[in-house]
PDB file of C-alpha atoms and ligand atoms in Angstrom:
ATOM      1  CA  MET A   1      18.572  -8.570   2.867  1.00  0.00           C
ATOM      2  CA  LYS A   2      15.623  -6.496   4.083  1.00  0.00           C
ATOM      3  CA  LYS A   3      12.225  -8.005   3.333  1.00  0.00           C
ATOM      4  CA  ILE A   4       9.601  -5.458   2.341  1.00  0.00           C
ATOM      5  CA  ILE A   5       6.105  -6.090   1.038  1.00  0.00           C
ATOM      6  CA  ILE A   6       3.674  -3.864  -0.808  1.00  0.00           C
ATOM      7  CA  ILE A   7       0.077  -4.737   0.046  1.00  0.00           C
ATOM      8  CA  ASN A   8      -2.565  -3.183  -2.182  1.00  0.00           C
ATOM      9  CA  GLY A   9      -6.262  -3.294  -1.387  1.00  0.00           C
ATOM     10  CA  PRO A  10      -9.474  -3.175  -3.405  1.00  0.00           C
ATOM     11  CA  ASN A  11      -9.600  -1.925  -6.981  1.00  0.00           C
ATOM     12  CA  LEU A  12      -5.860  -1.380  -7.152  1.00  0.00           C
ATOM     13  CA  ASN A  13      -5.661  -4.392  -9.467  1.00  0.00           C
ATOM     14  CA  LEU A  14      -7.300  -2.049 -11.999  1.00  0.00           C
ATOM     15  CA  LEU A  15      -4.447   0.461 -11.986  1.00  0.00           C
ATOM     16  CA  GLY A  16      -3.779   1.673 -15.507  1.00  0.00           C
ATOM     17  CA  LYS A  17      -7.414   1.162 -16.484  1.00  0.00           C
ATOM     18  CA  ARG A  18      -9.225   2.737 -13.543  1.00  0.00           C
ATOM     19  CA  GLU A  19      -9.801   6.512 -13.534  1.00  0.00           C
ATOM     20  CA  PRO A  20      -6.440   7.164 -15.276  1.00  0.00           C
ATOM     21  CA  GLU A  21      -6.748  10.925 -14.674  1.00  0.00           C
ATOM     22  CA  ILE A  22      -6.397  10.184 -10.955  1.00  0.00           C
ATOM     23  CA  TYR A  23      -4.376   6.977 -10.804  1.00  0.00           C
ATOM     24  CA  GLY A  24      -2.251   7.121 -13.983  1.00  0.00           C
ATOM     25  CA  THR A  25      -1.891   4.758 -16.930  1.00  0.00           C
ATOM     26  CA  SER A  26       0.632   2.166 -15.765  1.00  0.00           C
ATOM     27  CA  SER A  27      -0.456  -1.202 -14.465  1.00  0.00           C
ATOM     28  CA  PHE A  28       0.903  -2.146 -11.066  1.00  0.00           C
ATOM     29  CA  LYS A  29       2.472  -5.317 -12.443  1.00  0.00           C
ATOM     30  CA  ASP A  30       4.662  -3.304 -14.845  1.00  0.00           C
ATOM     31  CA  PHE A  31       5.434  -0.769 -12.151  1.00  0.00           C
ATOM     32  CA  PHE A  32       6.352  -3.521  -9.698  1.00  0.00           C
ATOM     33  CA  LYS A  33       8.851  -4.969 -12.201  1.00  0.00           C
ATOM     34  CA  GLU A  34      10.480  -1.530 -12.376  1.00  0.00           C
ATOM     35  CA  LEU A  35      10.577  -1.300  -8.587  1.00  0.00           C
ATOM     36  CA  LYS A  36      12.296  -4.683  -8.331  1.00  0.00           C
ATOM     37  CA  GLN A  37      14.892  -3.541 -10.873  1.00  0.00           C
ATOM     38  CA  THR A  38      15.478  -0.297  -8.987  1.00  0.00           C
ATOM     39  CA  TYR A  39      15.805  -1.735  -5.473  1.00  0.00           C
ATOM     40  CA  LYS A  40      18.033  -4.758  -5.956  1.00  0.00           C
ATOM     41  CA  THR A  41      19.395  -4.657  -2.433  1.00  0.00           C
ATOM     42  CA  ILE A  42      16.039  -5.531  -0.842  1.00  0.00           C
ATOM     43  CA  GLU A  43      13.731  -8.498  -1.146  1.00  0.00           C
ATOM     44  CA  LEU A  44      10.560  -6.869  -2.432  1.00  0.00           C
ATOM     45  CA  HIS A  45       7.223  -8.693  -2.423  1.00  0.00           C
ATOM     46  CA  TYR A  46       3.754  -7.766  -3.646  1.00  0.00           C
ATOM     47  CA  PHE A  47       0.244  -8.825  -2.663  1.00  0.00           C
ATOM     48  CA  GLN A  48      -3.109  -7.471  -3.804  1.00  0.00           C
ATOM     49  CA  SER A  49      -6.607  -8.406  -2.746  1.00  0.00           C
ATOM     50  CA  ASN A  50     -10.075  -6.965  -3.067  1.00  0.00           C
ATOM     51  CA  ILE A  51     -11.138  -8.834   0.076  1.00  0.00           C
ATOM     52  CA  GLU A  52     -10.767  -7.255   3.498  1.00  0.00           C
ATOM     53  CA  GLY A  53     -10.117 -10.532   5.360  1.00  0.00           C
ATOM     54  CA  GLU A  54      -7.401 -11.547   2.906  1.00  0.00           C
ATOM     55  CA  LEU A  55      -5.612  -8.264   3.532  1.00  0.00           C
ATOM     56  CA  ILE A  56      -5.819  -8.924   7.275  1.00  0.00           C
ATOM     57  CA  ASN A  57      -4.539 -12.495   6.865  1.00  0.00           C
ATOM     58  CA  LYS A  58      -1.584 -11.207   4.844  1.00  0.00           C
ATOM     59  CA  LEU A  59      -0.783  -8.560   7.465  1.00  0.00           C
ATOM     60  CA  HIS A  60      -0.775 -11.282  10.143  1.00  0.00           C
ATOM     61  CA  GLU A  61       1.372 -13.577   7.997  1.00  0.00           C
ATOM     62  CA  VAL A  62       4.091 -11.022   7.215  1.00  0.00           C
ATOM     63  CA  GLY A  63       3.712  -8.775  10.242  1.00  0.00           C
ATOM     64  CA  PHE A  64       6.068 -10.732  12.488  1.00  0.00           C
ATOM     65  CA  GLN A  65       8.698 -11.623   9.880  1.00  0.00           C
ATOM     66  CA  TYR A  66       9.172  -8.772   7.414  1.00  0.00           C
ATOM     67  CA  ASP A  67      11.133  -5.568   7.931  1.00  0.00           C
ATOM     68  CA  GLY A  68       8.550  -3.278   6.389  1.00  0.00           C
ATOM     69  CA  ILE A  69       5.016  -3.171   5.035  1.00  0.00           C
ATOM     70  CA  ILE A  70       3.813  -0.602   2.518  1.00  0.00           C
ATOM     71  CA  LEU A  71       0.034  -0.611   2.681  1.00  0.00           C
ATOM     72  CA  ASN A  72      -2.375   1.017   0.284  1.00  0.00           C
ATOM     73  CA  ALA A  73      -5.662  -0.275   1.647  1.00  0.00           C
ATOM     74  CA  GLY A  74      -7.672   1.648  -0.966  1.00  0.00           C
ATOM     75  CA  ALA A  75     -11.161   2.524   0.236  1.00  0.00           C
ATOM     76  CA  TYR A  76     -10.763   0.251   3.300  1.00  0.00           C
ATOM     77  CA  THR A  77      -8.476   2.992   4.624  1.00  0.00           C
ATOM     78  CA  HIS A  78     -11.578   5.058   5.281  1.00  0.00           C
ATOM     79  CA  THR A  79     -13.834   2.299   6.621  1.00  0.00           C
ATOM     80  CA  SER A  80     -11.972  -0.612   8.158  1.00  0.00           C
ATOM     81  CA  ILE A  81     -11.460  -0.786  11.897  1.00  0.00           C
ATOM     82  CA  ALA A  82     -10.502  -4.445  11.356  1.00  0.00           C
ATOM     83  CA  ILE A  83      -7.520  -3.542   9.158  1.00  0.00           C
ATOM     84  CA  ALA A  84      -6.606  -0.766  11.609  1.00  0.00           C
ATOM     85  CA  ASP A  85      -6.581  -3.330  14.440  1.00  0.00           C
ATOM     86  CA  ALA A  86      -4.371  -5.636  12.356  1.00  0.00           C
ATOM     87  CA  VAL A  87      -1.895  -2.790  11.720  1.00  0.00           C
ATOM     88  CA  LYS A  88      -1.869  -2.092  15.446  1.00  0.00           C
ATOM     89  CA  GLY A  89      -1.460  -5.757  16.380  1.00  0.00           C
ATOM     90  CA  ILE A  90       1.568  -6.650  14.281  1.00  0.00           C
ATOM     91  CA  GLU A  91       5.236  -5.863  14.900  1.00  0.00           C
ATOM     92  CA  THR A  92       6.426  -4.865  11.436  1.00  0.00           C
ATOM     93  CA  PRO A  93       6.212  -1.112  10.798  1.00  0.00           C
ATOM     94  CA  VAL A  94       3.564  -0.118   8.270  1.00  0.00           C
ATOM     95  CA  ILE A  95       3.795   2.873   5.941  1.00  0.00           C
ATOM     96  CA  GLU A  96       0.383   3.963   4.688  1.00  0.00           C
ATOM     97  CA  VAL A  97       0.487   4.974   1.040  1.00  0.00           C
ATOM     98  CA  HIS A  98      -1.987   6.590  -1.337  1.00  0.00           C
ATOM     99  CA  ILE A  99      -1.453   7.371  -4.984  1.00  0.00           C
ATOM    100  CA  SER A 100      -3.795  10.355  -4.955  1.00  0.00           C
ATOM    101  CA  ASN A 101      -3.933  13.250  -2.521  1.00  0.00           C
ATOM    102  CA  VAL A 102      -6.961  12.009  -0.608  1.00  0.00           C
ATOM    103  CA  HIS A 103      -7.258  15.354   1.204  1.00  0.00           C
ATOM    104  CA  ALA A 104      -7.919  17.132  -2.078  1.00  0.00           C
ATOM    105  CA  ARG A 105     -10.787  14.732  -2.852  1.00  0.00           C
ATOM    106  CA  GLU A 106     -14.203  13.903  -1.356  1.00  0.00           C
ATOM    107  CA  SER A 107     -14.508  14.447   2.397  1.00  0.00           C
ATOM    108  CA  PHE A 108     -15.125  10.721   3.045  1.00  0.00           C
ATOM    109  CA  ARG A 109     -11.516  10.142   1.940  1.00  0.00           C
ATOM    110  CA  HIS A 110     -10.132  12.564   4.522  1.00  0.00           C
ATOM    111  CA  LYS A 111     -10.523  10.094   7.386  1.00  0.00           C
ATOM    112  CA  SER A 112      -8.027   7.238   7.718  1.00  0.00           C
ATOM    113  CA  TYR A 113      -8.442   4.573  10.381  1.00  0.00           C
ATOM    114  CA  LEU A 114      -4.892   3.399   9.641  1.00  0.00           C
ATOM    115  CA  SER A 115      -2.778   6.527  10.070  1.00  0.00           C
ATOM    116  CA  ALA A 116      -2.732   6.521  13.874  1.00  0.00           C
ATOM    117  CA  ASN A 117      -0.884   3.214  13.913  1.00  0.00           C
ATOM    118  CA  ALA A 118       1.226   3.696  10.802  1.00  0.00           C
ATOM    119  CA  LYS A 119       4.888   4.579  11.048  1.00  0.00           C
ATOM    120  CA  GLY A 120       4.230   7.261   8.464  1.00  0.00           C
ATOM    121  CA  VAL A 121       1.889   8.285   5.682  1.00  0.00           C
ATOM    122  CA  ILE A 122       2.874   9.137   2.099  1.00  0.00           C
ATOM    123  CA  LEU A 123       0.236  10.343  -0.311  1.00  0.00           C
ATOM    124  CA  GLY A 124      -0.413  12.336  -3.423  1.00  0.00           C
ATOM    125  CA  PHE A 125       2.757  11.637  -5.409  1.00  0.00           C
ATOM    126  CA  GLY A 126       1.217   9.158  -7.843  1.00  0.00           C
ATOM    127  CA  LEU A 127       3.066   5.861  -8.085  1.00  0.00           C
ATOM    128  CA  LYS A 128       6.136   7.707  -6.840  1.00  0.00           C
ATOM    129  CA  SER A 129       4.521   7.460  -3.392  1.00  0.00           C
ATOM    130  CA  TYR A 130       5.620   3.784  -3.366  1.00  0.00           C
ATOM    131  CA  HIS A 131       9.223   4.758  -4.184  1.00  0.00           C
ATOM    132  CA  LEU A 132       9.227   7.234  -1.317  1.00  0.00           C
ATOM    133  CA  ALA A 133       7.854   4.588   1.036  1.00  0.00           C
ATOM    134  CA  ILE A 134      10.551   2.079   0.041  1.00  0.00           C
ATOM    135  CA  GLN A 135      13.240   4.723   0.425  1.00  0.00           C
ATOM    136  CA  SER A 136      11.994   5.496   3.920  1.00  0.00           C
ATOM    137  CA  PHE A 137      12.794   1.895   4.904  1.00  0.00           C
ATOM    138  CA  LEU A 138      16.340   1.980   3.445  1.00  0.00           C
TER     139      LEU A 138
HETATM  140  C1  LIG B 201      -6.361   5.386  -2.806  1.00  0.00           C
HETATM  141  C2  LIG B 201      -7.323   6.460  -2.306  1.00  0.00           C
HETATM  142  C3  LIG B 201      -8.600   5.836  -1.774  1.00  0.00           C
HETATM  143  O1  LIG B 201      -9.474   6.847  -1.306  1.00  0.00           O
HETATM  144  C4  LIG B 201      -9.292   5.076  -2.870  1.00  0.00           C
HETATM  145  O2  LIG B 201     -10.453   4.438  -2.383  1.00  0.00           O
HETATM  146  C5  LIG B 201      -8.391   4.085  -3.539  1.00  0.00           C
HETATM  147  C6  LIG B 201      -7.016   4.473  -3.815  1.00  0.00           C
HETATM  148  C7  LIG B 201      -5.105   5.990  -3.464  1.00  0.00           C
HETATM  149  O3  LIG B 201      -4.137   5.255  -3.625  1.00  0.00           O
HETATM  150  O4  LIG B 201      -5.108   7.165  -3.839  1.00  0.00           O
HETATM  151  O5  LIG B 201      -8.813   3.010  -3.924  1.00  0.00           O
HETATM  152  O6  LIG B 201      -5.930   4.607  -1.675  1.00  0.00           O
END
């Protein structure tokens, strides 16, 4: 069974409550239950942290064992060379995901330090972006 993990960064624990006009009204926990139901042929895991170093530790921990990483690093996407280095340093392919279309938003969201080392980037499809990322690994 393929092992895939979704890693969500800062403020994504507030999904459902945070800026619902941009990020929607479902909580990630409920959505993750649905994902697990939908993709029964893979072992799907989930980790969220608001702390940059914890995200890096998780990437190191799974990045030599799992088959795929789906990473929404939230605002760290646009700031973190350390997370970019972690993505570059591990073996497991990383798909960068964003719920919103960051290119249609403020210019500081147009830059991603992660994309250059990601296997691919999926953004702007709401929570469906995560489905598309999983499907890309299947
Ligand atoms: C986000 C986009 C980021 O710019 C923002 O900081 C987030 C969420 C998205 O999923 O659309 O926290 O990664």
